[in-house]
XYZ file of C-alpha atoms in Angstrom:
776
model
C 125.443 -157.998 218.649
C 125.414 -159.181 215.243
C 129.002 -158.666 215.058
C 129.468 -160.855 217.798
C 127.293 -163.619 216.112
C 129.688 -163.363 213.252
C 132.975 -163.714 215.327
C 131.675 -166.509 217.097
C 130.809 -168.291 213.912
C 134.460 -167.457 212.469
C 135.770 -168.356 215.645
C 134.191 -171.963 215.407
C 134.470 -172.455 211.608
C 130.329 -172.616 211.531
C 128.827 -172.198 208.302
C 124.884 -171.065 208.871
C 122.665 -172.498 206.454
C 120.790 -169.187 205.888
C 121.593 -165.656 206.001
C 119.918 -162.261 206.220
C 120.681 -159.082 204.323
C 119.780 -155.739 205.459
C 120.657 -151.927 204.669
C 122.117 -149.295 206.801
C 121.392 -145.787 205.014
C 123.768 -143.206 206.590
C 124.980 -139.751 205.292
C 128.591 -139.506 205.486
C 129.939 -136.162 203.866
C 126.607 -135.838 201.919
C 127.428 -139.215 200.391
C 124.625 -142.339 200.456
C 126.504 -145.447 201.335
C 124.700 -148.943 200.872
C 125.842 -151.856 202.940
C 124.839 -155.171 202.673
C 125.992 -157.991 205.324
C 125.938 -161.417 204.516
C 125.930 -163.932 207.600
C 126.551 -166.978 205.506
C 129.363 -168.317 203.645
C 126.953 -169.419 201.063
C 126.859 -167.743 197.671
C 123.450 -166.375 196.319
C 122.150 -168.164 193.508
C 124.528 -167.326 190.505
C 127.183 -166.142 192.563
C 130.797 -167.293 192.274
C 132.043 -169.510 194.894
C 134.380 -167.852 197.116
C 133.698 -164.810 195.840
C 131.577 -162.098 197.627
C 128.766 -160.603 195.761
C 129.227 -157.254 196.863
C 132.835 -156.335 197.372
C 132.345 -153.072 198.546
C 130.372 -154.898 202.025
C 133.243 -157.719 202.525
C 136.215 -155.522 202.413
C 135.314 -153.302 205.695
C 137.608 -150.630 206.719
C 140.440 -151.218 209.297
C 138.496 -149.465 211.988
C 135.894 -152.297 211.656
C 138.210 -155.516 211.372
C 139.654 -153.977 215.006
C 136.077 -153.927 216.451
C 135.341 -157.518 214.884
C 138.490 -158.579 217.029
C 137.488 -156.947 219.936
C 133.906 -158.767 220.099
C 136.070 -162.068 219.137
C 138.264 -161.598 222.207
C 134.967 -160.438 224.580
C 132.981 -163.408 223.081
C 136.039 -166.001 224.104
C 136.170 -164.572 227.456
C 132.482 -164.756 228.116
C 132.433 -168.452 226.886
C 135.071 -169.405 229.484
C 133.647 -167.644 232.054
C 130.426 -169.426 231.350
C 132.246 -173.094 231.178
C 134.050 -172.175 234.588
C 130.921 -171.341 236.098
C 128.919 -174.471 235.107
C 131.949 -176.475 235.876
C 132.311 -174.929 239.501
C 128.536 -175.290 240.177
C 128.683 -179.072 239.129
C 131.687 -179.715 241.145
C 130.159 -177.940 244.187
C 127.059 -179.839 243.827
C 128.561 -182.867 243.818
C 130.451 -181.905 246.783
C 127.435 -181.083 248.590
C 125.957 -184.164 247.801
C 129.249 -186.216 248.973
C 128.751 -184.486 252.122
C 124.996 -185.605 252.466
C 125.636 -189.057 251.815
C 128.555 -189.773 253.946
C 125.734 -191.332 256.617
C 123.903 -192.830 253.731
C 124.272 -195.817 251.558
C 124.698 -194.284 248.363
C 127.711 -194.613 246.074
C 129.307 -190.976 245.917
C 132.641 -190.415 243.994
C 134.111 -187.856 246.672
C 135.404 -188.542 250.188
C 132.868 -188.309 252.999
C 132.631 -184.894 254.289
C 129.949 -184.818 257.085
C 129.938 -183.464 260.971
C 129.036 -186.258 263.602
C 125.959 -183.967 264.244
C 124.256 -185.560 261.334
C 122.136 -188.529 262.103
C 123.104 -191.787 260.497
C 119.869 -192.175 258.619
C 120.211 -188.918 256.359
C 121.006 -190.579 252.883
C 121.218 -189.483 249.416
C 122.517 -191.609 246.736
C 124.354 -190.723 243.358
C 125.598 -193.192 241.203
C 129.207 -192.240 240.171
C 131.749 -194.502 238.292
C 134.985 -194.895 240.125
C 136.551 -196.886 242.889
C 134.327 -197.702 245.927
C 133.814 -195.369 248.448
C 132.701 -196.419 252.062
C 130.270 -194.488 253.670
C 129.535 -194.845 257.707
C 126.429 -197.482 257.397
C 128.907 -199.430 254.684
C 131.524 -199.344 257.261
C 129.437 -200.493 260.044
C 127.734 -203.097 258.426
C 130.933 -204.748 256.591
C 132.659 -204.838 260.323
C 129.696 -206.498 262.193
C 129.125 -209.001 259.542
C 132.763 -209.961 259.512
C 132.719 -209.874 263.464
C 132.830 -213.701 265.033
C 131.679 -214.780 267.979
C 133.488 -218.302 266.998
C 136.581 -216.364 267.020
C 136.523 -214.678 270.392
C 135.631 -218.448 271.742
C 138.748 -219.713 270.369
C 140.936 -216.985 271.634
C 139.488 -216.921 274.953
C 140.255 -220.649 275.171
C 144.046 -219.639 275.110
C 143.495 -218.871 278.974
C 141.550 -222.564 279.540
C 144.822 -224.583 280.312
C 147.069 -222.243 282.518
C 146.892 -221.350 286.143
C 148.699 -217.992 285.858
C 149.880 -215.068 283.903
C 151.728 -213.314 286.413
C 153.346 -210.238 285.040
C 157.011 -210.625 283.500
C 156.941 -214.346 284.378
C 157.199 -217.362 281.358
C 153.301 -217.509 281.096
C 152.848 -214.078 280.310
C 155.851 -213.602 278.100
C 154.366 -216.649 276.394
C 150.909 -215.373 275.650
C 153.181 -212.002 274.453
C 154.909 -214.020 271.773
C 151.463 -215.427 271.083
C 149.672 -211.883 270.281
C 152.997 -210.446 268.648
C 152.616 -213.419 266.142
C 148.737 -213.029 265.732
C 149.408 -209.466 264.805
C 151.776 -210.363 262.452
C 149.508 -212.899 260.765
C 146.539 -210.165 260.527
C 149.230 -207.994 258.357
C 148.984 -205.209 260.399
C 151.251 -202.281 258.865
C 153.591 -202.239 262.152
C 153.803 -204.720 264.923
C 156.626 -204.206 267.470
C 157.428 -204.596 271.550
C 158.211 -202.181 274.448
C 160.227 -203.061 277.266
C 160.156 -201.740 280.591
C 161.960 -202.738 283.960
C 159.918 -202.427 286.738
C 159.700 -202.791 290.260
C 157.213 -205.496 291.578
C 155.970 -206.807 295.086
C 155.663 -210.507 295.486
C 154.956 -213.174 298.146
C 157.981 -214.339 299.626
C 157.470 -216.826 302.522
C 153.836 -217.405 304.024
C 151.555 -214.491 305.415
C 149.434 -215.591 308.087
C 146.540 -213.891 309.994
C 146.496 -214.764 313.711
C 144.554 -214.384 316.993
C 145.996 -213.327 319.999
C 144.395 -214.079 323.265
C 145.279 -215.279 326.424
C 148.610 -215.862 326.028
C 147.844 -218.001 323.018
C 148.321 -217.549 319.292
C 146.035 -219.263 316.889
C 146.354 -218.959 313.197
C 143.301 -217.986 311.710
C 144.448 -218.136 307.968
C 147.744 -218.295 305.772
C 146.367 -217.421 302.092
C 148.259 -218.258 298.899
C 146.990 -214.894 297.564
C 148.818 -211.253 298.668
C 148.178 -207.640 298.370
C 150.949 -206.083 296.197
C 152.916 -202.810 297.903
C 152.128 -203.438 301.321
C 154.246 -202.840 304.166
C 156.256 -205.947 305.107
C 156.690 -207.226 308.656
C 154.299 -207.877 311.520
C 151.992 -205.711 313.117
C 149.475 -206.346 316.124
C 146.096 -204.436 316.987
C 142.716 -204.637 318.219
C 140.130 -205.537 314.967
C 137.691 -203.026 314.046
C 134.907 -203.684 311.398
C 134.439 -200.227 309.120
C 131.714 -201.730 306.524
C 133.322 -200.954 302.873
C 136.031 -199.060 304.257
C 134.669 -195.686 302.629
C 135.452 -192.518 304.273
C 131.671 -192.022 305.248
C 132.075 -195.544 306.884
C 134.756 -194.125 309.213
C 132.983 -191.027 309.715
C 130.292 -193.100 311.606
C 132.217 -195.119 313.688
C 134.850 -192.093 314.613
C 132.777 -191.065 317.629
C 134.123 -188.639 320.645
C 136.281 -190.986 322.781
C 136.542 -193.484 320.096
C 140.091 -193.796 318.760
C 141.224 -196.052 315.652
C 144.943 -195.734 316.285
C 146.967 -198.984 316.406
C 144.105 -201.054 315.378
C 143.676 -203.418 312.422
C 140.903 -202.524 310.138
C 138.532 -205.156 308.602
C 136.529 -204.050 305.633
C 134.517 -206.058 302.854
C 135.356 -205.694 299.312
C 133.319 -203.281 296.746
C 132.239 -199.940 296.448
C 135.925 -198.295 295.990
C 139.090 -199.602 295.368
C 141.385 -201.494 297.925
C 143.977 -198.894 297.843
C 141.363 -196.312 298.542
C 140.266 -198.409 301.580
C 143.859 -198.757 302.743
C 144.447 -195.142 302.515
C 141.378 -194.526 304.636
C 142.373 -196.715 306.920
C 146.118 -195.545 307.443
C 144.518 -191.969 307.585
C 142.269 -193.168 310.524
C 145.266 -194.605 312.612
C 145.486 -197.857 311.740
C 148.377 -200.504 311.509
C 147.163 -202.910 309.596
C 144.261 -203.845 307.217
C 142.155 -207.014 305.913
C 139.877 -207.334 303.257
C 137.454 -210.122 302.613
C 134.836 -211.057 299.852
C 131.311 -210.818 301.654
C 129.219 -213.658 300.229
C 126.231 -211.083 300.100
C 128.008 -209.097 297.361
C 130.186 -212.062 295.935
C 128.230 -215.415 296.315
C 129.893 -218.691 296.541
C 133.099 -217.214 298.001
C 133.355 -218.587 301.363
C 136.867 -219.741 300.958
C 138.248 -217.722 298.225
C 140.710 -215.026 298.716
C 141.345 -212.475 296.182
C 144.721 -210.630 294.928
C 144.779 -206.877 295.050
C 147.584 -204.172 295.095
C 147.579 -201.325 297.657
C 149.299 -198.491 295.434
C 147.275 -195.392 295.481
C 147.926 -194.510 292.047
C 149.031 -196.425 288.734
C 152.408 -197.244 287.294
C 155.666 -198.352 288.914
C 155.455 -196.607 292.152
C 159.261 -196.368 292.345
C 159.267 -194.254 289.072
C 156.438 -191.775 289.922
C 155.915 -189.845 286.875
C 158.718 -191.200 285.065
C 158.946 -194.159 282.416
C 160.908 -197.183 283.578
C 163.145 -197.496 280.888
C 166.337 -199.564 281.812
C 168.663 -196.993 280.594
C 167.127 -194.403 282.997
C 168.850 -193.405 286.007
C 166.998 -191.963 288.840
C 168.045 -190.908 292.585
C 165.484 -193.449 295.093
C 162.175 -192.437 294.956
C 158.849 -193.812 295.599
C 155.410 -192.855 295.196
C 153.241 -191.173 297.817
C 150.483 -193.461 297.246
C 152.344 -196.642 299.033
C 150.888 -197.687 302.092
C 152.476 -197.336 305.313
C 150.638 -200.336 306.882
C 150.418 -203.890 306.483
C 147.699 -205.148 304.455
C 146.103 -208.669 303.636
C 143.264 -210.208 302.181
C 141.491 -213.261 303.623
C 138.425 -215.446 303.254
C 135.134 -214.603 304.625
C 135.418 -218.108 306.163
C 138.248 -216.688 308.263
C 136.357 -213.190 309.111
C 133.239 -215.203 310.315
C 135.482 -217.276 312.753
C 137.130 -213.969 313.919
C 133.953 -212.452 314.501
C 132.888 -215.033 316.743
C 135.811 -214.536 319.067
C 134.912 -210.620 319.312
C 132.972 -209.865 322.362
C 131.765 -206.247 321.809
C 129.489 -203.894 319.920
C 127.188 -205.324 316.771
C 127.159 -203.961 313.500
C 124.202 -201.794 312.841
C 122.057 -203.219 310.145
C 123.089 -201.494 307.040
C 126.509 -202.719 307.732
C 125.538 -206.399 308.064
C 126.508 -208.600 305.195
C 126.529 -212.574 304.697
C 128.735 -213.149 307.719
C 127.115 -214.417 310.557
C 127.970 -212.644 314.092
C 129.152 -209.191 312.549
C 130.742 -207.379 315.200
C 132.261 -203.630 314.741
C 134.666 -203.350 317.822
C 135.814 -205.010 321.025
C 134.690 -204.320 324.282
C 136.913 -202.121 326.365
C 137.627 -205.113 328.698
C 138.711 -207.460 326.120
C 142.163 -208.051 325.440
C 141.944 -210.009 322.424
C 144.079 -208.824 319.191
C 144.898 -209.666 315.491
C 148.569 -210.244 314.802
C 149.279 -209.573 310.825
C 152.572 -211.055 309.442
C 153.268 -209.824 305.966
C 156.773 -211.239 303.970
C 156.044 -209.737 300.652
C 159.635 -208.980 299.047
C 160.777 -206.635 295.970
C 161.688 -207.887 292.761
C 162.922 -206.542 289.464
C 161.151 -207.630 286.229
C 161.292 -206.724 282.392
C 157.554 -206.455 280.922
C 156.471 -206.261 277.409
C 153.846 -204.166 275.934
C 152.846 -205.603 272.835
C 151.539 -203.315 269.931
C 149.972 -203.541 266.292
C 149.166 -200.418 264.170
C 146.874 -199.732 260.897
C 148.200 -196.595 259.426
C 145.692 -194.190 258.425
C 145.626 -192.982 254.661
C 145.105 -189.496 255.433
C 146.190 -188.565 258.765
C 148.614 -191.303 259.751
C 149.946 -189.359 262.853
C 146.672 -189.547 264.747
C 145.877 -192.574 266.429
C 143.126 -194.390 268.491
C 144.498 -196.977 270.889
C 142.692 -200.024 271.695
C 143.795 -201.569 274.433
C 143.415 -204.914 277.271
C 145.312 -205.878 280.112
C 147.152 -209.213 279.287
C 148.673 -210.650 282.699
C 146.466 -211.689 285.652
C 147.882 -213.096 288.987
C 145.248 -216.357 288.496
C 143.669 -217.785 285.569
C 142.229 -214.420 285.023
C 139.405 -215.291 282.243
C 137.142 -212.395 282.962
C 140.081 -210.175 284.197
C 142.217 -210.304 281.216
C 140.896 -213.247 278.960
C 137.847 -211.342 277.810
C 140.014 -208.454 276.861
C 142.638 -210.149 275.022
C 140.318 -212.090 273.051
C 138.366 -209.023 272.118
C 141.604 -207.098 271.289
C 142.713 -209.847 268.768
C 139.230 -210.116 266.927
C 139.085 -206.567 266.539
C 142.678 -206.364 264.982
C 141.885 -209.197 262.721
C 138.238 -207.929 261.673
C 139.523 -204.235 260.946
C 142.812 -205.505 259.205
C 140.691 -207.943 256.830
C 138.525 -204.525 255.986
C 141.552 -202.854 255.001
C 143.641 -205.391 253.248
C 140.748 -207.289 251.737
C 138.131 -205.301 251.369
C 139.566 -201.847 250.126
C 138.506 -199.656 253.337
C 140.894 -196.748 253.989
C 140.588 -195.423 257.366
C 141.627 -191.618 257.547
C 143.421 -192.145 260.817
C 145.459 -194.728 262.435
C 144.338 -197.429 265.161
C 146.567 -198.869 267.461
C 146.363 -202.145 269.021
C 147.841 -202.500 272.370
C 148.452 -205.493 274.894
C 149.445 -204.287 278.348
C 151.667 -206.319 281.089
C 151.532 -205.490 284.840
C 148.048 -204.607 284.768
C 147.431 -206.222 287.963
C 149.701 -204.024 289.694
C 148.001 -200.809 288.846
C 148.144 -200.434 285.220
C 151.683 -200.497 285.431
C 152.364 -201.343 281.781
C 149.766 -198.774 280.242
C 151.089 -196.001 282.501
C 154.621 -196.611 281.797
C 154.008 -195.966 278.287
C 152.319 -193.051 278.623
C 155.244 -191.815 280.931
C 157.953 -193.000 278.225
C 156.022 -191.158 275.624
C 153.888 -188.359 276.738
C 155.521 -185.510 274.842
C 154.298 -187.493 271.612
C 151.062 -189.354 272.957
C 149.163 -186.217 274.249
C 149.228 -184.696 270.869
C 148.477 -187.719 268.538
C 146.432 -190.194 270.410
C 142.791 -188.817 270.680
C 140.956 -191.456 272.269
C 141.837 -194.648 274.249
C 139.388 -197.432 274.339
C 139.579 -199.951 277.244
C 138.536 -203.811 276.986
C 139.344 -205.071 280.686
C 136.761 -206.814 282.063
C 134.184 -206.271 279.627
C 132.087 -209.293 280.780
C 131.198 -209.571 284.516
C 127.792 -210.322 284.045
C 124.820 -210.132 281.654
C 121.645 -207.931 283.382
C 123.362 -204.444 282.892
C 125.788 -202.127 280.950
C 128.384 -200.276 282.827
C 129.967 -197.331 280.820
C 132.830 -195.300 282.097
C 133.619 -192.248 279.781
C 135.079 -188.898 279.021
C 131.887 -186.533 278.258
C 133.663 -186.050 274.774
C 132.543 -189.454 273.737
C 128.833 -189.599 275.286
C 127.380 -188.406 272.008
C 129.198 -190.938 269.897
C 128.339 -193.645 272.734
C 124.786 -193.145 272.457
C 125.110 -193.135 268.266
C 127.040 -196.523 268.453
C 124.891 -197.975 271.110
C 121.747 -197.049 268.546
C 123.148 -199.392 265.938
C 124.666 -202.196 267.972
C 121.747 -205.119 268.627
C 121.357 -206.301 272.371
C 122.591 -209.736 272.583
C 119.462 -210.418 274.952
C 116.855 -209.053 272.915
C 117.898 -209.279 269.234
C 115.079 -207.192 268.125
C 116.352 -204.517 270.298
C 119.551 -202.142 270.536
C 121.610 -201.804 273.361
C 120.447 -197.822 273.559
C 116.850 -199.603 274.321
C 118.350 -201.564 277.081
C 120.235 -198.525 278.606
C 117.045 -195.532 278.046
C 117.436 -192.226 277.168
C 118.933 -191.260 280.757
C 121.837 -193.528 280.524
C 124.516 -190.515 281.194
C 123.034 -190.521 284.388
C 124.217 -194.075 285.025
C 127.744 -193.440 283.895
C 130.644 -194.770 286.434
C 133.346 -192.623 287.468
C 136.682 -194.008 286.212
C 138.802 -195.685 289.228
C 142.120 -196.198 289.826
C 141.529 -199.919 289.049
C 140.709 -199.236 285.540
C 143.727 -198.934 283.145
C 141.730 -196.097 281.084
C 142.265 -193.816 283.941
C 146.011 -192.616 283.803
C 145.133 -192.232 279.722
C 142.251 -189.488 281.033
C 143.712 -187.848 284.179
C 147.339 -188.110 283.594
C 147.421 -187.816 279.777
C 144.368 -185.858 278.975
C 143.049 -188.394 276.511
C 139.339 -189.061 276.192
C 138.665 -192.436 277.076
C 135.900 -195.192 277.010
C 135.290 -198.362 279.209
C 132.265 -200.155 277.988
C 130.995 -203.789 279.344
C 128.324 -205.787 280.849
C 127.847 -206.596 284.510
C 124.891 -207.607 287.089
C 124.333 -204.241 289.036
C 123.096 -206.283 292.360
C 125.648 -209.019 292.218
C 129.528 -208.482 291.765
C 131.187 -211.132 289.574
C 132.396 -213.438 292.645
C 135.958 -214.703 290.962
C 137.669 -211.741 289.882
C 141.151 -211.765 290.928
C 140.933 -215.305 292.427
C 142.165 -218.719 291.473
C 138.823 -219.444 290.298
C 138.732 -216.869 287.627
C 138.358 -219.355 284.817
C 136.957 -220.095 281.755
C 134.602 -222.873 283.062
C 133.171 -220.517 285.750
C 133.106 -217.477 283.200
C 131.043 -219.991 280.678
C 128.215 -219.936 283.333
C 127.457 -216.373 282.083
C 124.514 -216.717 279.915
C 125.042 -216.214 276.138
C 128.679 -215.182 276.863
C 130.187 -215.038 273.523
C 127.348 -213.187 272.063
C 127.740 -210.808 274.969
C 131.613 -210.426 274.196
C 130.501 -210.104 270.492
C 128.321 -206.967 271.592
C 131.121 -205.650 273.742
C 133.600 -205.730 270.877
C 131.015 -204.389 268.317
C 130.720 -201.314 270.520
C 134.536 -200.869 270.792
C 134.861 -201.451 266.918
C 132.218 -199.009 265.996
C 134.015 -196.391 267.882
C 137.064 -196.622 266.810
C 136.191 -196.999 263.279
C 133.667 -193.752 263.525
C 136.635 -191.842 265.172
C 139.106 -192.738 262.162
C 136.332 -192.383 259.475
C 134.775 -189.231 259.628
C 136.390 -185.916 258.305
C 135.423 -183.745 261.733
C 136.410 -186.049 264.789
C 133.344 -187.324 266.483
C 134.179 -185.783 269.731
C 131.486 -183.737 271.204
C 133.598 -180.848 272.932
C 130.483 -178.763 273.669
C 129.580 -181.350 276.600
C 132.245 -180.224 278.985
C 130.009 -176.899 278.753
C 127.257 -178.949 280.414
C 129.895 -180.413 283.060
C 130.905 -176.753 284.081
C 127.265 -175.595 283.897
C 126.557 -178.536 286.484
C 129.725 -177.721 288.776
C 128.508 -174.045 288.797
C 124.999 -174.708 289.953
C 126.739 -176.920 293.052
C 128.877 -174.037 293.680
C 126.042 -171.188 293.529
C 124.966 -171.882 297.269
C 128.426 -171.018 298.677
C 128.480 -167.561 296.874
C 127.146 -165.849 300.146
C 129.647 -167.455 302.478
C 132.287 -167.157 300.682
C 131.726 -163.087 300.203
C 131.749 -162.915 303.840
C 135.522 -164.143 303.642
C 135.959 -161.455 301.055
C 136.472 -163.879 298.517
C 134.112 -164.098 295.144
C 132.900 -166.990 292.964
C 131.967 -164.487 290.294
C 135.673 -165.200 288.554
C 135.035 -168.900 288.066
C 131.315 -168.349 286.733
C 132.741 -165.876 284.422
C 135.774 -168.431 283.078
C 132.901 -170.977 282.635
C 130.770 -168.712 280.547
C 134.185 -168.003 278.224
C 134.573 -171.532 277.880
C 130.950 -171.799 276.849
C 131.604 -168.677 274.271
C 134.677 -170.494 272.977
C 132.625 -173.732 272.091
C 130.478 -171.693 270.205
C 132.976 -170.049 268.430
C 134.527 -173.535 267.408
C 131.130 -174.461 266.512
C 131.007 -171.654 263.890
C 134.224 -172.318 262.554
C 133.490 -175.599 261.739
C 130.149 -174.696 260.094
C 131.906 -171.993 258.151
C 134.908 -173.699 256.957
C 135.482 -175.942 253.608
C 135.799 -179.162 254.595
C 137.551 -180.238 251.656
C 140.484 -178.124 252.652
C 142.692 -180.628 254.418
C 144.845 -178.026 256.296
C 141.746 -176.041 257.628
C 140.282 -179.344 258.831
C 143.158 -180.678 260.765
C 143.525 -177.336 262.198
C 140.007 -177.669 263.623
C 140.485 -181.313 264.491
C 143.521 -180.282 266.341
C 141.616 -177.843 268.529
C 138.809 -180.333 269.507
C 141.329 -183.160 270.430
C 143.223 -180.720 272.577
C 139.834 -180.004 274.553
C 140.641 -182.834 277.421
C 144.352 -182.060 277.715
C 143.451 -178.577 278.456
C 141.881 -179.661 281.559
C 144.977 -180.866 283.044
C 146.034 -178.297 285.555
C 149.100 -176.669 284.200
C 150.083 -175.300 287.891
C 151.315 -178.905 289.113
C 154.167 -181.207 288.141
C 153.545 -184.684 286.897
C 155.678 -186.123 289.436
C 153.960 -184.983 292.424
C 150.595 -184.890 291.406
C 150.303 -187.085 287.955
C 146.744 -186.832 287.965
C 146.170 -183.395 287.014
C 142.546 -183.545 285.572
C 140.319 -181.114 287.127
C 137.132 -183.142 286.422
C 138.620 -186.868 286.905
C 141.930 -186.608 288.785
C 143.242 -186.672 292.161
C 144.196 -183.962 294.545
C 143.228 -180.250 295.741
C 143.247 -179.036 292.131
C 140.104 -181.011 291.281
C 136.587 -179.162 291.221
C 135.414 -181.814 293.782
C 138.126 -180.887 296.078
C 136.902 -177.283 295.664
C 133.321 -177.979 296.160
C 134.291 -179.873 299.417
C 136.376 -177.242 300.584
C 133.208 -174.657 299.967
C 131.245 -177.280 301.980
C 133.280 -176.537 305.214
C 132.124 -172.984 305.068
C 128.807 -174.212 306.172
C 129.885 -177.357 308.434
C 133.217 -176.351 309.807
C 134.361 -172.954 309.208
C 136.888 -172.825 311.806
C 138.799 -175.876 310.255
C 139.086 -174.688 306.704
C 142.408 -172.853 305.194
C 141.277 -169.760 303.718
C 144.226 -169.371 301.883
C 144.211 -173.176 300.499
C 140.795 -172.265 299.093
C 141.834 -168.666 297.585
C 144.476 -170.966 295.692
C 142.195 -173.246 294.605
C 139.700 -171.036 293.321
C 142.503 -169.074 291.459
C 144.310 -172.028 289.770
C 140.893 -173.646 289.024
C 139.638 -170.460 287.429
C 142.611 -170.193 285.119
C 142.719 -173.746 284.178
C 139.072 -173.140 282.852
C 140.334 -169.907 281.399
C 143.457 -171.467 279.682
C 141.213 -174.167 278.172
C 138.718 -171.472 276.955
C 141.383 -169.913 275.248
C 143.075 -172.674 273.870
C 139.620 -173.703 272.033
C 139.387 -170.440 270.530
C 142.473 -171.241 268.353
C 145.355 -168.592 267.247
C 146.806 -166.602 270.117
C 145.344 -163.118 268.350
C 141.629 -164.506 268.960
C 142.248 -165.234 272.676
C 141.880 -162.536 275.742
C 142.947 -162.796 279.464
C 139.849 -160.743 280.253
C 136.785 -162.439 281.494
């Protein structure tokens, strides 16, 4: 050890201030040797400077020189190892602190590295010099501070002076140009247009609804509004009222001996989409359908007639599953969702007049609305009929989708898309104006944070303004169809802003289960515009998930989820008991919308929710998508399936394989959570691989056994068709209610394909192919 100390002293040129002299007595061939070692370079008193006092001690033999050299090397290596360990532990400590302070307000030198499982109030501060780093509370507060209700009001004012913004027409193109210019003025990284050439149905000459009685024709109404994609021509039939036109309503009226063939069905708006009502009427054998706004659901609408479309699908129905690019040529084809019956909307005033001339069965109590004299159908002796004359025509239109993008600084090829419909048949203040105003304000604020405040989102944010949304999310769907190979691998969330304010009293949420956790966290951080001391979460309560509204065909987020397998969220305000009365009518004006209490405060709250979701998804290292939620959804379906296990066994079938696949998915989510917990979150390659597994969860629930052309909405949870879990449940229900009418082979196929879709999703979640297993 003393040799080592001497070697260290020599290595660093240190001159100790004291020395020690000691003797070592040893026998060497009978000769006594006396050794004195100086541990100081200082001479003893009276000694000559630079000259050792004991020459025989200062000149060790060669073997001892080798020992000193060896000790020197060992000491140097030890010092290097100690220095490395100290540096590593210090670095690791800072990394752990940085990870813990992502959700805090401290100033940490490292980029945030936390999981969404942490709470927002878990904070730890560390003062480190260097450029500012934005942790989530700072990002959230900065965004909320910059968001302006005044700007929202200015943006909405753009809809105040025009009566219509019909897709592909001059007013639509004018506002598209305005949005393009606004995106450019915000200094977004990219601004561009996307053109599509589509077929739309518009009104030709006047459409009429008449009563034929005693050889006389009395025109009941000739509305300005029309229903796009209705069958054109004239039809005549006996009128039959079927409440909201739901399947359950038709089942109540279709008693033995009652036929709806060649009838004209009347139903009121609400509960389901117009296209679904029309499909139900067509299935029942009707030749025509009329829809009206009932005063009990839509106040002050006695003379109003809404616009609508009857396509049971989204996108251009004449290029189903394909993009409507001008250079694309397809053989003549059309969507199977197009109706084969005539459809028209009329006013409740006209319906009241029709009821007054119908002599027959009165409506049951639950079917009675706000129209006096409700009748279900004519008596057997009545000769009265209704004539429906539809003169709609097909036109070719060019539409523009407008985009702006803020590029991410780490993963620019991963996108959150925020979108809003731009067009409207009438003024469209609530239908399209609110969403467009919010879209512009979100673009302005987030760009300002990036360009002027130094915030750097990890991933990209795309702002999209869609055209032809009135005709069934045509602009959005054509974009998805045109770039499907790219988008499903790069877009990991769509945020829909359409019709975000249709009331004040209640919150309306439609979303993928992957976003439930983020939504809840977001609502806890946004103040309720009605009670500033409370949050939106206080309003919806802890059981808010039970109130989530399933996405319908009339929501532009639907094709993102059901066609492309992209997680979506649609958030807004409405009045649960009273529908917004003017949606889709000529009275959907800014002035009427202003009758909503605290309109701009509500718009700001809705925009704040959308902005927080977009920013959080592009901020954290780990994608804030709760992939474990789908385990709960699958378990909920399993509980619904369990009662049908015994009757299935009677047919030689078993539900066990379906249950095993659900168990495999549960184990796959557990494995991914362990991989995330054990991973090095500072390793960008590992982090990206884990995030890719997370973002594909939604896509993997699209049934791979269907053609997107024939069955575009392939999602087994939220799609449309026999491949869905809901369809499987309905077929299993027939085992108890109508066993003889069910198709056993179809049930076998449903069970097999559903099982393998879930198993495939589990295998994809596990990761690499060598980690997967085709055993259940």
